PDB file of C-alpha atoms in Angstrom:
ATOM      1  CA  MET E   2      16.384   4.756  11.578  1.00 73.00           C
ATOM      2  CA  ALA E   3      15.942   8.288  10.269  1.00 78.00           C
ATOM      3  CA  TYR E   4      18.522  10.961  11.064  1.00 81.00           C
ATOM      4  CA  PRO E   5      18.174  14.767  11.367  1.00 83.00           C
ATOM      5  CA  PHE E   6      17.646  16.689   8.100  1.00 86.00           C
ATOM      6  CA  GLN E   7      17.252  13.446   6.149  1.00 85.00           C
ATOM      7  CA  LEU E   8      15.789  14.100   2.689  1.00 85.00           C
ATOM      8  CA  GLY E   9      15.311  10.562   1.379  1.00 85.00           C
ATOM      9  CA  PHE E  10      13.774   7.366   2.663  1.00 89.00           C
ATOM     10  CA  GLN E  11      15.166   5.191   5.399  1.00 89.00           C
ATOM     11  CA  ASP E  12      17.358   2.276   4.332  1.00 89.00           C
ATOM     12  CA  ALA E  13      15.276  -0.638   3.097  1.00 90.00           C
ATOM     13  CA  THR E  14      15.156  -3.705   5.328  1.00 90.00           C
ATOM     14  CA  SER E  15      12.687  -5.831   3.354  1.00 91.00           C
ATOM     15  CA  PRO E  16      12.332  -6.859  -0.308  1.00 91.00           C
ATOM     16  CA  ILE E  17       9.077  -4.882  -0.575  1.00 91.00           C
ATOM     17  CA  MET E  18      10.715  -1.682   0.644  1.00 93.00           C
ATOM     18  CA  GLU E  19      13.554  -2.167  -1.849  1.00 93.00           C
ATOM     19  CA  GLU E  20      10.989  -2.422  -4.640  1.00 93.00           C
ATOM     20  CA  LEU E  21       9.235   0.709  -3.361  1.00 94.00           C
ATOM     21  CA  LEU E  22      12.516   2.640  -3.385  1.00 94.00           C
ATOM     22  CA  HIS E  23      13.262   1.543  -6.953  1.00 95.00           C
ATOM     23  CA  PHE E  24       9.752   2.543  -8.040  1.00 95.00           C
ATOM     24  CA  HIS E  25      10.143   5.919  -6.336  1.00 94.00           C
ATOM     25  CA  ASP E  26      13.399   6.604  -8.202  1.00 94.00           C
ATOM     26  CA  HIS E  27      11.833   5.430 -11.479  1.00 94.00           C
ATOM     27  CA  THR E  28       8.803   7.718 -11.101  1.00 95.00           C
ATOM     28  CA  LEU E  29      10.849  10.660  -9.841  1.00 95.00           C
ATOM     29  CA  MET E  30      13.070  10.506 -12.923  1.00 95.00           C
ATOM     30  CA  ILE E  31      10.004  10.617 -15.203  1.00 94.00           C
ATOM     31  CA  VAL E  32       8.595  13.595 -13.269  1.00 95.00           C
ATOM     32  CA  PHE E  33      11.972  15.346 -13.453  1.00 96.00           C
ATOM     33  CA  LEU E  34      12.199  14.883 -17.246  1.00 94.00           C
ATOM     34  CA  ILE E  35       8.630  16.130 -17.792  1.00 93.00           C
ATOM     35  CA  SER E  36       9.189  19.154 -15.535  1.00 96.00           C
ATOM     36  CA  SER E  37      12.434  20.023 -17.351  1.00 96.00           C
ATOM     37  CA  LEU E  38      10.739  19.794 -20.752  1.00 91.00           C
ATOM     38  CA  VAL E  39       7.792  21.962 -19.675  1.00 91.00           C
ATOM     39  CA  LEU E  40      10.105  24.540 -18.098  1.00 95.00           C
ATOM     40  CA  TYR E  41      12.197  24.644 -21.281  1.00 92.00           C
ATOM     41  CA  ILE E  42       9.130  25.176 -23.484  1.00 85.00           C
ATOM     42  CA  ILE E  43       7.774  27.909 -21.201  1.00 87.00           C
ATOM     43  CA  SER E  44      11.135  29.702 -21.232  1.00 90.00           C
ATOM     44  CA  LEU E  45      11.198  29.550 -25.060  1.00 83.00           C
ATOM     45  CA  MET E  46       7.683  30.972 -25.287  1.00 80.00           C
ATOM     46  CA  LEU E  47       8.608  33.857 -22.995  1.00 83.00           C
ATOM     47  CA  THR E  48      11.908  34.708 -24.676  1.00 85.00           C
ATOM     48  CA  THR E  49      11.020  34.524 -28.389  1.00 79.00           C
ATOM     49  CA  LYS E  50       8.253  35.932 -30.542  1.00 74.00           C
ATOM     50  CA  LEU E  51       8.768  33.486 -33.388  1.00 68.00           C
ATOM     51  CA  THR E  52       5.915  31.106 -34.236  1.00 66.00           C
ATOM     52  CA  HIS E  53       5.574  28.397 -36.822  1.00 65.00           C
ATOM     53  CA  THR E  54       2.047  28.192 -38.220  1.00 62.00           C
ATOM     54  CA  SER E  55       2.433  24.722 -39.713  1.00 63.00           C
ATOM     55  CA  THR E  56       3.687  23.430 -36.369  1.00 60.00           C
ATOM     56  CA  MET E  57       0.758  24.958 -34.485  1.00 60.00           C
ATOM     57  CA  ASP E  58      -1.760  23.251 -36.792  1.00 66.00           C
ATOM     58  CA  ALA E  59       0.041  19.970 -37.523  1.00 69.00           C
ATOM     59  CA  GLN E  60      -1.875  16.761 -36.855  1.00 77.00           C
ATOM     60  CA  GLU E  61       1.403  14.934 -36.266  1.00 79.00           C
ATOM     61  CA  VAL E  62       2.221  17.113 -33.264  1.00 77.00           C
ATOM     62  CA  GLU E  63      -1.234  16.543 -31.758  1.00 81.00           C
ATOM     63  CA  THR E  64      -0.816  12.801 -32.243  1.00 85.00           C
ATOM     64  CA  ILE E  65       2.546  12.821 -30.501  1.00 85.00           C
ATOM     65  CA  TRP E  66       1.436  14.811 -27.464  1.00 83.00           C
ATOM     66  CA  THR E  67      -1.593  12.505 -27.098  1.00 88.00           C
ATOM     67  CA  ILE E  68       0.246   9.188 -27.391  1.00 93.00           C
ATOM     68  CA  LEU E  69       3.364  10.172 -25.431  1.00 91.00           C
ATOM     69  CA  PRO E  70       1.540  10.861 -22.122  1.00 91.00           C
ATOM     70  CA  ALA E  71      -0.313   7.564 -22.485  1.00 93.00           C
ATOM     71  CA  ILE E  72       2.989   5.706 -22.854  1.00 93.00           C
ATOM     72  CA  ILE E  73       4.416   7.508 -19.819  1.00 93.00           C
ATOM     73  CA  LEU E  74       1.365   6.554 -17.726  1.00 94.00           C
ATOM     74  CA  ILE E  75       1.770   2.915 -18.765  1.00 94.00           C
ATOM     75  CA  LEU E  76       5.455   3.009 -17.752  1.00 92.00           C
ATOM     76  CA  ILE E  77       4.362   4.226 -14.310  1.00 94.00           C
ATOM     77  CA  ALA E  78       1.294   1.990 -13.903  1.00 95.00           C
ATOM     78  CA  LEU E  79       2.870  -1.381 -14.734  1.00 94.00           C
ATOM     79  CA  PRO E  80       5.576  -1.420 -12.010  1.00 93.00           C
ATOM     80  CA  SER E  81       3.079   0.118  -9.576  1.00 94.00           C
ATOM     81  CA  LEU E  82       0.573  -2.700 -10.106  1.00 94.00           C
ATOM     82  CA  ARG E  83       3.354  -5.261  -9.806  1.00 93.00           C
ATOM     83  CA  ILE E  84       4.351  -3.914  -6.375  1.00 92.00           C
ATOM     84  CA  LEU E  85       0.710  -3.771  -5.226  1.00 91.00           C
ATOM     85  CA  TYR E  86       0.254  -7.460  -6.009  1.00 90.00           C
ATOM     86  CA  MET E  87       3.547  -8.293  -4.289  1.00 88.00           C
ATOM     87  CA  MET E  88       2.411  -6.480  -1.132  1.00 86.00           C
ATOM     88  CA  ASP E  89      -0.905  -8.378  -1.026  1.00 83.00           C
ATOM     89  CA  GLU E  90       0.617 -11.791  -1.697  1.00 79.00           C
ATOM     90  CA  ILE E  91       1.018 -14.084   1.311  1.00 77.00           C
ATOM     91  CA  ASN E  92       2.922 -17.326   0.746  1.00 77.00           C
ATOM     92  CA  SER E  93       2.538 -19.772   3.662  1.00 84.00           C
ATOM     93  CA  PRO E  94       3.812 -17.574   6.518  1.00 89.00           C
ATOM     94  CA  SER E  95       5.999 -19.290   9.107  1.00 89.00           C
ATOM     95  CA  LEU E  96       4.797 -17.077  11.973  1.00 92.00           C
ATOM     96  CA  THR E  97       1.689 -15.047  12.775  1.00 93.00           C
ATOM     97  CA  VAL E  98       1.590 -12.049  15.109  1.00 95.00           C
ATOM     98  CA  LYS E  99      -1.662 -10.358  16.094  1.00 95.00           C
ATOM     99  CA  THR E 100      -1.416  -6.617  16.798  1.00 95.00           C
ATOM    100  CA  MET E 101      -4.143  -4.701  18.611  1.00 95.00           C
ATOM    101  CA  GLY E 102      -4.216  -0.925  18.894  1.00 94.00           C
ATOM    102  CA  HIS E 103      -5.390   0.754  22.091  1.00 93.00           C
ATOM    103  CA  GLN E 104      -5.493   4.303  23.410  1.00 90.00           C
ATOM    104  CA  TRP E 105      -2.542   4.656  23.601  1.00 89.00           C
ATOM    105  CA  TYR E 106      -0.416   1.544  23.379  1.00 93.00           C
ATOM    106  CA  TRP E 107      -0.040  -1.631  21.325  1.00 95.00           C
ATOM    107  CA  SER E 108      -0.639  -5.220  22.404  1.00 95.00           C
ATOM    108  CA  TYR E 109       0.893  -8.215  20.640  1.00 95.00           C
ATOM    109  CA  GLU E 110       0.001 -11.898  20.570  1.00 94.00           C
ATOM    110  CA  TYR E 111       2.053 -14.654  18.993  1.00 94.00           C
ATOM    111  CA  THR E 112      -0.778 -16.890  17.834  1.00 90.00           C
ATOM    112  CA  ASP E 113       1.488 -19.871  17.131  1.00 88.00           C
ATOM    113  CA  SER E 114       2.348 -20.072  20.839  1.00 85.00           C
ATOM    114  CA  GLU E 115      -0.100 -21.044  23.549  1.00 81.00           C
ATOM    115  CA  ASP E 116       0.439 -18.109  25.902  1.00 85.00           C
ATOM    116  CA  LEU E 117       2.786 -15.524  24.466  1.00 91.00           C
ATOM    117  CA  SER E 118       1.306 -12.038  24.528  1.00 91.00           C
ATOM    118  CA  PHE E 119       2.238  -8.680  26.031  1.00 93.00           C
ATOM    119  CA  ASP E 120       1.487  -4.969  25.962  1.00 94.00           C
ATOM    120  CA  SER E 121       3.981  -2.458  24.609  1.00 94.00           C
ATOM    121  CA  TYR E 122       4.043   1.011  26.198  1.00 95.00           C
ATOM    122  CA  MET E 123       6.283   3.951  25.419  1.00 94.00           C
ATOM    123  CA  ILE E 124       9.048   4.540  27.973  1.00 94.00           C
ATOM    124  CA  PRO E 125       8.622   7.999  29.561  1.00 92.00           C
ATOM    125  CA  THR E 126      11.372  10.518  28.895  1.00 91.00           C
ATOM    126  CA  GLN E 127      12.514  10.640  32.512  1.00 92.00           C
ATOM    127  CA  GLU E 128      13.069   6.852  32.529  1.00 91.00           C
ATOM    128  CA  LEU E 129      15.187   6.655  29.367  1.00 92.00           C
ATOM    129  CA  LYS E 130      18.704   5.247  29.592  1.00 90.00           C
ATOM    130  CA  PRO E 131      21.680   6.898  27.838  1.00 91.00           C
ATOM    131  CA  GLY E 132      21.527   6.254  24.108  1.00 88.00           C
ATOM    132  CA  GLU E 133      17.811   5.480  23.993  1.00 88.00           C
ATOM    133  CA  LEU E 134      15.541   7.480  21.711  1.00 91.00           C
ATOM    134  CA  ARG E 135      12.903   9.812  23.076  1.00 91.00           C
ATOM    135  CA  LEU E 136       9.288   8.978  22.093  1.00 91.00           C
ATOM    136  CA  LEU E 137      10.461   5.830  20.259  1.00 92.00           C
ATOM    137  CA  GLU E 138      11.528   3.354  22.947  1.00 93.00           C
ATOM    138  CA  VAL E 139       9.089   0.820  24.414  1.00 94.00           C
ATOM    139  CA  ASP E 140       9.159  -1.437  27.464  1.00 92.00           C
ATOM    140  CA  ASN E 141       8.449  -4.611  25.429  1.00 92.00           C
ATOM    141  CA  ARG E 142       9.891  -4.925  21.940  1.00 93.00           C
ATOM    142  CA  VAL E 143       8.412  -7.171  19.259  1.00 95.00           C
ATOM    143  CA  VAL E 144      11.080  -9.813  18.684  1.00 95.00           C
ATOM    144  CA  LEU E 145      10.835 -11.477  15.268  1.00 95.00           C
ATOM    145  CA  PRO E 146      13.071 -13.840  13.292  1.00 94.00           C
ATOM    146  CA  MET E 147      14.827 -12.464  10.214  1.00 92.00           C
ATOM    147  CA  GLU E 148      14.613 -14.000   6.727  1.00 91.00           C
ATOM    148  CA  VAL E 149      11.271 -15.590   7.630  1.00 91.00           C
ATOM    149  CA  THR E 150       7.858 -14.727   6.148  1.00 91.00           C
ATOM    150  CA  ILE E 151       5.729 -13.300   8.946  1.00 93.00           C
ATOM    151  CA  ARG E 152       2.026 -12.506   8.802  1.00 93.00           C
ATOM    152  CA  VAL E 153       0.832  -9.596  10.944  1.00 94.00           C
ATOM    153  CA  LEU E 154      -2.877  -9.356  11.780  1.00 95.00           C
ATOM    154  CA  ILE E 155      -3.835  -5.823  12.763  1.00 95.00           C
ATOM    155  CA  SER E 156      -6.966  -4.506  14.450  1.00 95.00           C
ATOM    156  CA  SER E 157      -8.076  -2.042  17.112  1.00 94.00           C
ATOM    157  CA  GLU E 158     -10.177  -2.140  20.257  1.00 92.00           C
ATOM    158  CA  ASP E 159     -11.265   1.504  20.399  1.00 90.00           C
ATOM    159  CA  VAL E 160     -10.501   4.035  17.623  1.00 92.00           C
ATOM    160  CA  LEU E 161      -8.640   4.080  14.323  1.00 94.00           C
ATOM    161  CA  HIS E 162      -4.891   3.495  14.531  1.00 94.00           C
ATOM    162  CA  SER E 163      -2.245   2.756  11.916  1.00 95.00           C
ATOM    163  CA  TRP E 164       0.648   0.323  12.408  1.00 95.00           C
ATOM    164  CA  ALA E 165       3.589   1.703  10.420  1.00 94.00           C
ATOM    165  CA  VAL E 166       7.292   0.795  10.202  1.00 94.00           C
ATOM    166  CA  PRO E 167       8.914   2.862   7.399  1.00 93.00           C
ATOM    167  CA  SER E 168      12.132   0.874   6.920  1.00 93.00           C
ATOM    168  CA  LEU E 169      10.080  -2.290   6.276  1.00 93.00           C
ATOM    169  CA  GLY E 170       7.618  -0.556   3.966  1.00 91.00           C
ATOM    170  CA  LEU E 171       4.695  -1.312   6.293  1.00 92.00           C
ATOM    171  CA  LYS E 172       1.652   0.824   6.981  1.00 93.00           C
ATOM    172  CA  THR E 173      -1.663  -0.859   7.755  1.00 93.00           C
ATOM    173  CA  ASP E 174      -4.742   0.659   9.369  1.00 94.00           C
ATOM    174  CA  ALA E 175      -6.010  -0.784  12.640  1.00 94.00           C
ATOM    175  CA  ILE E 176      -9.811  -0.580  12.399  1.00 94.00           C
ATOM    176  CA  PRO E 177     -12.200  -1.634  15.206  1.00 94.00           C
ATOM    177  CA  GLY E 178     -14.184  -4.716  14.207  1.00 92.00           C
ATOM    178  CA  ARG E 179     -12.005  -5.453  11.188  1.00 94.00           C
ATOM    179  CA  LEU E 180      -8.909  -7.631  10.896  1.00 93.00           C
ATOM    180  CA  ASN E 181      -6.355  -6.385   8.359  1.00 93.00           C
ATOM    181  CA  GLN E 182      -3.251  -8.330   7.475  1.00 92.00           C
ATOM    182  CA  THR E 183       0.160  -7.635   6.035  1.00 92.00           C
ATOM    183  CA  THR E 184       3.406  -9.536   5.643  1.00 91.00           C
ATOM    184  CA  LEU E 185       6.971  -8.689   6.479  1.00 90.00           C
ATOM    185  CA  MET E 186      10.347 -10.304   6.021  1.00 91.00           C
ATOM    186  CA  GLY E 187      13.453  -8.621   7.373  1.00 91.00           C
ATOM    187  CA  THR E 188      16.702  -9.208   5.538  1.00 91.00           C
ATOM    188  CA  ARG E 189      19.082  -8.187   8.324  1.00 92.00           C
ATOM    189  CA  PRO E 190      19.043  -8.034  12.133  1.00 93.00           C
ATOM    190  CA  GLY E 191      18.546  -4.813  14.044  1.00 92.00           C
ATOM    191  CA  LEU E 192      16.069  -2.483  15.714  1.00 93.00           C
ATOM    192  CA  TYR E 193      13.414  -0.881  13.518  1.00 94.00           C
ATOM    193  CA  TYR E 194      11.198   1.907  14.765  1.00 94.00           C
ATOM    194  CA  GLY E 195       7.732   3.032  13.775  1.00 94.00           C
ATOM    195  CA  GLN E 196       4.800   4.976  15.161  1.00 93.00           C
ATOM    196  CA  CYS E 197       1.035   5.142  14.939  1.00 93.00           C
ATOM    197  CA  SER E 198       0.276   6.979  11.687  1.00 92.00           C
ATOM    198  CA  GLU E 199      -3.398   7.736  12.268  1.00 90.00           C
ATOM    199  CA  ILE E 200      -4.485  10.584  14.541  1.00 91.00           C
ATOM    200  CA  CYS E 201      -6.162   8.697  17.383  1.00 88.00           C
ATOM    201  CA  GLY E 202      -6.490  11.141  20.242  1.00 86.00           C
ATOM    202  CA  SER E 203      -4.495  13.285  22.622  1.00 87.00           C
ATOM    203  CA  ASN E 204      -1.656  10.777  23.048  1.00 88.00           C
ATOM    204  CA  HIS E 205      -1.379   9.819  19.389  1.00 90.00           C
ATOM    205  CA  SER E 206       2.308  10.827  19.371  1.00 88.00           C
ATOM    206  CA  PHE E 207       3.113   8.382  22.173  1.00 92.00           C
ATOM    207  CA  MET E 208       2.426   5.031  20.467  1.00 93.00           C
ATOM    208  CA  PRO E 209       5.829   3.900  19.183  1.00 94.00           C
ATOM    209  CA  ILE E 210       6.547   0.533  17.572  1.00 95.00           C
ATOM    210  CA  VAL E 211       9.886  -1.250  17.979  1.00 95.00           C
ATOM    211  CA  LEU E 212      10.688  -4.420  16.034  1.00 95.00           C
ATOM    212  CA  GLU E 213      13.793  -6.384  16.958  1.00 94.00           C
ATOM    213  CA  LEU E 214      14.799  -8.704  14.129  1.00 95.00           C
ATOM    214  CA  VAL E 215      17.091 -11.501  15.261  1.00 95.00           C
ATOM    215  CA  PRO E 216      18.399 -14.821  13.898  1.00 94.00           C
ATOM    216  CA  LEU E 217      15.960 -17.715  14.124  1.00 92.00           C
ATOM    217  CA  ALA E 218      17.965 -19.560  16.802  1.00 93.00           C
ATOM    218  CA  TYR E 219      17.912 -16.502  19.091  1.00 94.00           C
ATOM    219  CA  PHE E 220      14.163 -16.046  18.490  1.00 92.00           C
ATOM    220  CA  GLU E 221      13.472 -19.634  19.529  1.00 91.00           C
ATOM    221  CA  LYS E 222      15.404 -19.097  22.775  1.00 93.00           C
ATOM    222  CA  TRP E 223      13.570 -15.831  23.441  1.00 91.00           C
ATOM    223  CA  SER E 224      10.117 -17.322  22.818  1.00 90.00           C
ATOM    224  CA  ALA E 225      10.916 -20.279  25.095  1.00 89.00           C
ATOM    225  CA  SER E 226      12.009 -17.920  27.873  1.00 89.00           C
ATOM    226  CA  MET E 227       8.793 -15.889  27.565  1.00 84.00           C
ATOM    227  CA  LEU E 228       6.482 -18.878  28.059  1.00 76.00           C
TER     228      LEU E 228
END
């Protein structure tokens, strides 16, 4: 959960999000080093009138400033491609949840159960209980088991939506007539909040997502009570 004036990402709750955070730090350090070097060279050019003619015309210097950026791009591209393949890989999921976007609420269906589906609406501000979060609480949370590979099928029945949960590293478009899929695996129990991340109309800001990750035994009891 984000807090006021937060500058960084939310704490990672899935292996994919941990990889994304590491890649962000890796890339940010490269950008910081390049920016520092460029700023240093610009400051030297502005503060001194000395020039070195052999340096300005040297083939060695041109070779270095051609090869060095290529190496830096490779150092960024390789871990990026690795994470992209990890995000697309689905290894025999233990549970499948179908998510449908509507104007302006979400509906969920546990396809492994015969009749387990519900709609999830935002709780109005005047109905919130003490301690609940404005514009983020819903009447029906998505209860999922932790440390289990879960496949989420995402689509829409009207306009474009986007199903996003930052702490899990998830953001998948909900497109009418198309079924997108993503995977998630939570590493610890808790409540994880998200929102629709695609402008979908006047009530776009009122489509929260709440995932409740629980131990497998508790999830089995919950799913049995919902049938």
